[in-house]
Coordinates of C-alpha atoms in Angstrom, one line a residue:
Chain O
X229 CA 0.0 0.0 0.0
X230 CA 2.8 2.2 1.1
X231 CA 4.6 1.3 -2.1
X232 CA 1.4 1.9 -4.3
X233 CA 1.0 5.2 -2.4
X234 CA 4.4 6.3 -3.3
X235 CA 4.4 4.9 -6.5
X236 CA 1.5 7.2 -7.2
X237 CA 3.5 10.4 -5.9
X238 CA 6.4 9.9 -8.3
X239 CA 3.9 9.4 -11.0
X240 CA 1.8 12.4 -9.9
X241 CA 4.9 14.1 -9.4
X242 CA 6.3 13.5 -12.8
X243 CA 2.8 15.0 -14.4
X244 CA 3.4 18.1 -13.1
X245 CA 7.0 18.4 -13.6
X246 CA 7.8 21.6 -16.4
X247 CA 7.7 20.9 -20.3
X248 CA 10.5 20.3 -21.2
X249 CA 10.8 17.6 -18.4
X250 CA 8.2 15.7 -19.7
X251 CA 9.2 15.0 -22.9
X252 CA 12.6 14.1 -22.3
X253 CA 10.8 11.7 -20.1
X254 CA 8.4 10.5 -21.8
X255 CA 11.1 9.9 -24.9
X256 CA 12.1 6.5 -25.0
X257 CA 15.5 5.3 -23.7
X258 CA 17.3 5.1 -27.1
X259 CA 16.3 9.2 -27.7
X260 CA 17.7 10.0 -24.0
X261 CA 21.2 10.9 -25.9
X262 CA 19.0 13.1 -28.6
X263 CA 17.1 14.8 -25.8
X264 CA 20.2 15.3 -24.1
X265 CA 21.3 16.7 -27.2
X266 CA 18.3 18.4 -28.1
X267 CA 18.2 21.4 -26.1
X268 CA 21.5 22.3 -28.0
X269 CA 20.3 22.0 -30.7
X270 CA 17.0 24.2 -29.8
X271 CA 18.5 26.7 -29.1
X272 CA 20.6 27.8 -32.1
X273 CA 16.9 27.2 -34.0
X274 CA 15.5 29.9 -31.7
X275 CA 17.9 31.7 -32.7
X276 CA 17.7 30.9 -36.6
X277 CA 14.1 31.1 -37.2
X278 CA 13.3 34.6 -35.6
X279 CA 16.4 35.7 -37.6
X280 CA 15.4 34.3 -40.5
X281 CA 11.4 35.3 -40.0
X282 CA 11.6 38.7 -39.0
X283 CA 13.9 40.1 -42.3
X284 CA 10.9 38.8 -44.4
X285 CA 8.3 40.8 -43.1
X286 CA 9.8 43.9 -42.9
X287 CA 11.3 43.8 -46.1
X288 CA 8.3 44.4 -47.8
X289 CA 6.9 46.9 -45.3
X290 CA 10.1 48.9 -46.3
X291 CA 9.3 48.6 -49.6
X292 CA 6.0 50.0 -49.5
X293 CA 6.6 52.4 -47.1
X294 CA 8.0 54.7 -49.3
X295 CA 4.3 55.3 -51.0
X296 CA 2.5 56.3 -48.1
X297 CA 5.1 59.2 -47.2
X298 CA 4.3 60.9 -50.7
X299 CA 2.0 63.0 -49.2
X300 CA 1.0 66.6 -50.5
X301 CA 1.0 70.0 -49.6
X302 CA -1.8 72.9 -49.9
X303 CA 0.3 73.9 -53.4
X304 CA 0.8 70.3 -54.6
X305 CA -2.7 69.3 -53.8
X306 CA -4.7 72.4 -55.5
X307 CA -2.1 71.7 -58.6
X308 CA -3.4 67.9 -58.7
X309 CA -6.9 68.6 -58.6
X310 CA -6.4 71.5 -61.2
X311 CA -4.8 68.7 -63.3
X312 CA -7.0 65.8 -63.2
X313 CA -9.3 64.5 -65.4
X314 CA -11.5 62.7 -63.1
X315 CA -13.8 65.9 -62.2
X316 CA -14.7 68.8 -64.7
X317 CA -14.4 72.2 -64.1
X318 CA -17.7 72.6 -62.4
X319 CA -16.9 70.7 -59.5
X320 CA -13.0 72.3 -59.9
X321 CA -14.1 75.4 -59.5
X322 CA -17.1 74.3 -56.8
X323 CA -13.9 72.1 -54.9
X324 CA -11.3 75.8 -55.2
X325 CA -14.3 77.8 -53.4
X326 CA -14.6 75.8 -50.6
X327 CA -10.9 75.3 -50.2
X328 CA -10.7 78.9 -50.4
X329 CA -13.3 79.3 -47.7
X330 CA -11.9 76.6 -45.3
X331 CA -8.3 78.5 -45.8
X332 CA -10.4 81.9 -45.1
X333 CA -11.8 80.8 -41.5
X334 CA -8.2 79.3 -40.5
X335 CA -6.8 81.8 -41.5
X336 CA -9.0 84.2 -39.6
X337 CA -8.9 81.8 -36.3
X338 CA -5.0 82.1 -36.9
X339 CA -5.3 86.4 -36.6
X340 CA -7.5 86.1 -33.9
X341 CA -5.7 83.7 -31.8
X342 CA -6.6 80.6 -30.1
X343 CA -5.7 77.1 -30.8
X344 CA -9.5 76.0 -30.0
X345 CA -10.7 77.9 -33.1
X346 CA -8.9 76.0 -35.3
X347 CA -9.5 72.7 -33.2
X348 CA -13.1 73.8 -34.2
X349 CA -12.7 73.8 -37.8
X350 CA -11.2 69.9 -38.4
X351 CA -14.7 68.7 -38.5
X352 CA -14.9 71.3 -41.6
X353 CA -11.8 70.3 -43.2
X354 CA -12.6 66.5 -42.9
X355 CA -16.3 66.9 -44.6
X356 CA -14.1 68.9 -47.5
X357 CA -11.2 66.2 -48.0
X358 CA -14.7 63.4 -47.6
X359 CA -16.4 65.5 -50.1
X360 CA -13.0 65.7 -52.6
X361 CA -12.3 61.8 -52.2
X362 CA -15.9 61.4 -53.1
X363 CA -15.2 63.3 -56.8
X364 CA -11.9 62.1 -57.3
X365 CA -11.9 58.3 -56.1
X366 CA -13.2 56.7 -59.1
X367 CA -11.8 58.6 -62.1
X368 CA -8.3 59.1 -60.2
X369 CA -7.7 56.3 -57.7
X370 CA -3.8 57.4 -57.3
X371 CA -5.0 60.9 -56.4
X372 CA -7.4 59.7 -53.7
X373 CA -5.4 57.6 -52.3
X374 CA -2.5 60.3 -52.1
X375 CA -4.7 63.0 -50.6
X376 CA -6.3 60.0 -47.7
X377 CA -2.3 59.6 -46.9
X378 CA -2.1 63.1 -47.0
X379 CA -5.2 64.2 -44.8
X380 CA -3.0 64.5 -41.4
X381 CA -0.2 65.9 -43.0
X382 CA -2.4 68.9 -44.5
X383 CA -4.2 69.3 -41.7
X384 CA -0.5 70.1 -39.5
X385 CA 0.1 72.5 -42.0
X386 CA -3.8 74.4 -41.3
X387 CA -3.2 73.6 -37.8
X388 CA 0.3 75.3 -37.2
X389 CA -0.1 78.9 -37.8
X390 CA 3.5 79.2 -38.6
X391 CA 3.4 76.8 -41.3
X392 CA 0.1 78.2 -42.5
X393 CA 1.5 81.9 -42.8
X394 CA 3.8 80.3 -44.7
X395 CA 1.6 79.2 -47.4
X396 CA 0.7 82.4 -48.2
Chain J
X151 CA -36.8 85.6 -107.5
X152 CA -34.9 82.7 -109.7
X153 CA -35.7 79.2 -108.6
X154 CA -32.7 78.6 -106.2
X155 CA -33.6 81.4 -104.5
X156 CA -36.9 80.2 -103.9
X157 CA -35.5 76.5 -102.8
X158 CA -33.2 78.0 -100.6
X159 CA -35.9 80.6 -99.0
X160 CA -37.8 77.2 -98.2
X161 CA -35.0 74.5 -97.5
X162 CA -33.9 77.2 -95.0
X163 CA -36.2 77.2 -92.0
X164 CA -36.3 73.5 -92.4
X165 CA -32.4 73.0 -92.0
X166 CA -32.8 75.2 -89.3
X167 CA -35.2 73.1 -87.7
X168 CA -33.2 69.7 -88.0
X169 CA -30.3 71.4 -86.6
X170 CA -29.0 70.1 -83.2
X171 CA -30.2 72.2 -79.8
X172 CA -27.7 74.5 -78.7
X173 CA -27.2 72.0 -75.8
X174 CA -25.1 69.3 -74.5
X175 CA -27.7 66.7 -72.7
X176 CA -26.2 63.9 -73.8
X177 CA -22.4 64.3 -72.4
X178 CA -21.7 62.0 -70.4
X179 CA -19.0 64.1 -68.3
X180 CA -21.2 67.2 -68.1
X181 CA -23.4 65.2 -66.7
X182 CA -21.0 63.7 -64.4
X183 CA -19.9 67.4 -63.4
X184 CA -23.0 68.8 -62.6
X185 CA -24.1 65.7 -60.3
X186 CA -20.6 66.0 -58.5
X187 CA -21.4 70.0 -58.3
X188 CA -24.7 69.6 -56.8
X189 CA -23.3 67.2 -54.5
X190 CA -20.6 69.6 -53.6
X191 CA -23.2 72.4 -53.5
X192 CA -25.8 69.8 -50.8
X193 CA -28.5 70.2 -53.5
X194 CA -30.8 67.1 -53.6
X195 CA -31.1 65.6 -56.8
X196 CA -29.2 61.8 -57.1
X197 CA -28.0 62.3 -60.6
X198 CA -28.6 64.5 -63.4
X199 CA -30.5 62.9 -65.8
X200 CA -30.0 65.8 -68.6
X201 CA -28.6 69.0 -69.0
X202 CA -29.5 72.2 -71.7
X203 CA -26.7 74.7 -71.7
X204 CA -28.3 78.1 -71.8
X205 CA -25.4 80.5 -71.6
X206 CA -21.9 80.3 -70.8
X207 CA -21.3 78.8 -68.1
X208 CA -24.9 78.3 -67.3
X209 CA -26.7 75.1 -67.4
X210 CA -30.1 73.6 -66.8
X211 CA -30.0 70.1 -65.0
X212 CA -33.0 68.2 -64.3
X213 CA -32.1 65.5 -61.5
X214 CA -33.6 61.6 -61.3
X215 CA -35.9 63.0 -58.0
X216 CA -37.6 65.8 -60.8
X217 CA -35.5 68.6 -59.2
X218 CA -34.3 71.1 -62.1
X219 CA -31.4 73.2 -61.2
X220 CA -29.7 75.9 -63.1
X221 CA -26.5 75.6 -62.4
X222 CA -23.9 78.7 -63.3
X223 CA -20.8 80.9 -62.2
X224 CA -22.0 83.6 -60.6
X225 CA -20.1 87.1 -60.9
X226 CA -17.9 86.7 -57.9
X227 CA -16.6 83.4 -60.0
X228 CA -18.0 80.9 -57.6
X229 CA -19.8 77.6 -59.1
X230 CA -23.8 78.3 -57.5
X231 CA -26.8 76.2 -58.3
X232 CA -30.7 77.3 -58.0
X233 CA -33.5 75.1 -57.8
X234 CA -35.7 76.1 -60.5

């Protein structure tokens, strides 16, 4: 009974022994060299396959992270929507008047002080960039997707009155 | 009055009644731009349907709701629409 008792310890012992225990127990005698071996050999694989996966991934994000950064100015983006075939000259000239209105209130939140006045007009400026992505996506994907990258970007420039004087 | 005279004096009014409309209803791309211009503009209409150019830089769009629109630059140079 004692024996059985014990018996059952070792065994319940063994269970809850770590991982890597385990296995090297439950290997069979002839793979005892191998799993003596093994954790040698893990280890240079942990260090080989991270190596090897991580170069893969971020290869590729390198690559493409060139395209994002292309963003646009206030200059380059009027010149691109003066360019563009996808929208006629209605909805040009419609697109320039509210540009020039949105340019008119910052720059009168800019003269009159205040970051909270600008703060105000984003929701503005984000219905404008909506409204020219709206236009522009289907006849000029490139150009869409080049002002969406560039929405931030233009709006640091709006934002900053030092950078916005300098526009002018 | 010799005979071509005559012929001409009454082929006239009917070559001027064949003629075309002074209009551009079927373009495709106007019609595109005055849509995207109403749009811009928040003037209900879901698509101009047609369009009769009536001056420079003035046209007449009738929308797929019924709305008619005559869409135009106005003196300051700003694209305007009104709902006819």
């Amino acid at each position: 009974m004692r024996s059985a008792a014990l018996s059952v310890l070792l065994i319940a012992a063994g269970c809850a022994a770590p991982a890597d225990a385990p296995r090297a127990q439950s290997a069979t005698p002839a793979d005892t060299p191998r799993a003596q071996t093994a954790p040698p050999a893990d280890k240079p694989r942990a260090k080989v396959v991270p190596a090897v996966a991580r170069p893969a991934p971020v290869a590729p994000a390198a690559r493409e992270a060139p395209k994002p950064a292309a963003t646009l100015d206030v200059a380059a983006l009027t010149e691109r929507l003066r360019n563009t075939d996808a929208i006629g000259l209605f909805t040009k000239l419609a697109l320039k008047n509210q540009l020039d209105d949105l340019l008119q209130q910052v720059r009168a939140q800019h003269q009159g002080g205040g970051k909270d006045g600008v703060t105000a007009l984003r929701q503005p400026y984000d219905m404008l960039v909506l409204k020219v992505l709206a236009v522009v996506q289907d006849g000029d994907p490139s150009l869409a997707r080049t002002i969406s990258g560039s929405r931030e970007a233009l709006w640091g420039i709006l934002a900053d009155p030092v950078k916005f004087n300098a526009l002018a | 009055m010799t005979l071509s005279a005559r012929a001409a004096a009454l082929l006239v009014p009917f070559a001027l009644c064949a003629a075309p409309p002074a209009s551009a209803a079927e373009d495709p791309a106007l019609l595109k731009d005055l849509t995207a211009v109403l749009m811009l503009l928040a003037m209900p209409c879901g698509g101009v349907l047609n369009a009769v150019r009536q001056a420079d830089n003035a046209h007449i769009a009738t929308c797929k709701d019924g709305s008619r629109y005559r869409v135009y630059v106005n003196a300051e140079g700003r694209a305007a629409a009104q709902k006819l």
